[in-house]
Amino acid sequence: MDILYKSTRNSDITVTASQAIIKGLSEDGGLFVPVEIPKLPVNPWDLAGKTYKEVAFVVLRQFLSDYTDEEIKECIEKAYDDKFDTKEIAPLRQADGAFYLELFHGKTIAFKDMALSILPHLLTTAAKKQNIKEKIVILTATSGDTGKAALAGFADVPGTAIIVFYPRDGVSRIQEKQMVTQTGDNVNVVAIKGNFDDAQNGVKEIFGNKGLEEKMLEEGYRFSSANSINIGRLVPQVAYYVYAYAKLVETGSVMAGDKINIAVPTGNFGNILAAYYAKNMGLPVNKLICASNENKVLFDFFESGVYDKNRDFILTTSPSMDILVSSNLERLIYMAAGNNAEKNAGLMKDLKEKGKYEISEEMKENLKGFVGGFAKEEEVAEEIKHLYNNARYVIDTHTAVASSVYRKYKEETKDKTVTVIASTASPYKFSRSVMSAIDEKYAGMEDFALMDELSRTSGTAIPAAIEEIRTAKVLHTTVCDKVMMQSVVEKILSGN
Ligand SMILES: *Cc1c(COP(=O)(O)O)cnc(C)c1O
């Protein structure tokens, strides 16, 4: 059976998996979704004992129906290798009454590595299948994490080049150092004089410039994006939820067929949507717990059925969740509307024009499997401290949002279902907030000294990703005016 993909805004647009991955976004502004979410070919508990790569293969081949088994296997082999600092790829750690699915063992020590280490291979394979001869040029604007994960994923991948723009004064020192020290013959990093929105708008303008697109095609380049709305980023994320379940069965923590809860610290809604896809594939899931920080648009949405982005943007200690428009939610809305593209397009029009929309009672009924929650800044810090004191387990600020929300959920509902919490970043990535939460005395310390303290306190080794940037050479020094982004791109490509 061949799974095709449709736009969430126009059901007449149908593409194959490889076409959806190349296109990224549909021409009508919609997101690609499978016409029907495929079922797992086996019972999830029968995957107990399988390796991460084996589980990933079972999941991916259900979605990537126009890829051959060999192609999928090759992509998986290239992605989940010794770039990860553990053979398990995504280990499950039990601490203080929950299971933490550690998704931060890749190159950039955050969960985006799980998808961005395979996307370049899915993309180059798709290009081959579609007979695309041009070099694929990834353009990305980043506020920090995505840029580094994309750079690490695409570095030295044949047939690709990547250009990352970041706001010169809008990323942390560690994040900047991670990016400007990136090695690889095909990577380019550019600081722009402006904020994240300027960088993002600049990239959008380049994508929208038809004249430039034609000129670049003539010169042998095709622009593409590594954005989280690409189905090629969503599908690999489904795999780790199936893997987590298989592990729980393998270790006797649940019995075959038992349901689990999954709690996810949520920003753009990609990670938790992958868990929902896993549920629809047949994974036994009770509740999906959607955890927000103080930017609690999603919590309000699950409470009221009204999505309203008209509010102040709050800067928190979990910056990767500081988001007011969660792009991937559109895929859930579409399903809640009964795969009705017209209905979804209407709601998205409201969002664009009024900054809000309201779903019907019937659609709300369809979202009963989700529970929304949020954690305030002081609750996040308390949670980090609590886990450290009670289990000697140190978690990062994003994971702590989900952990705190789950703790409150459990107290309120007395739900005893075994729960998996997606652990999305290494505490080393946010060592300042993490260490200050454990003890105020760390507040004034210098970044790398803090990491040494964290290593001592948690009894864990400093990840290679951090060790490397301590001494790594700065390789990228280009700074450009925000209006010059396009000419910088042309200059980079003419020199390649
Ligand atoms: C991106 C990110 C998130 C949010 O994930 P979404 O898929 O956007 O919901 C949470 N935590 C960390 C550390 C992230 O980098």
Coordinates of C-alpha atoms and ligand atoms in Angstrom, one line a residue, residues 110-112 145 265-271 320-321 398 424-425, ligand 1:
A110 CA 19.3 18.5 22.1
F111 CA 16.4 16.4 20.7
K112 CA 16.5 18.1 17.3
D145 CA 19.3 25.3 18.6
P265 CA 7.8 19.9 26.7
T266 CA 6.2 21.7 23.8
G267 CA 7.0 24.6 21.5
N268 CA 6.3 24.2 17.9
F269 CA 4.2 21.1 18.6
G270 CA 6.4 18.8 16.4
N271 CA 7.6 16.5 19.1
S320 CA 13.2 26.7 22.7
M321 CA 9.6 26.7 23.9
H398 CA 12.8 22.2 29.1
T424 CA 14.7 17.2 25.1
A425 CA 18.0 18.7 26.1
Ligands
LIG1 C1 12.7 22.6 20.0 C2 12.7 22.2 21.4 C3 11.5 21.9 22.1 C4 10.2 22.1 21.5 O1 9.9 21.1 20.6 P1 8.7 21.2 19.6 O2 8.8 20.1 18.7 O3 9.0 22.5 18.8 O4 7.4 21.3 20.3 C5 11.6 21.6 23.5 N1 12.8 21.4 24.1 C6 14.0 21.7 23.4 C7 15.3 21.6 24.1 C8 14.0 22.1 22.1 O5 15.1 22.3 21.4

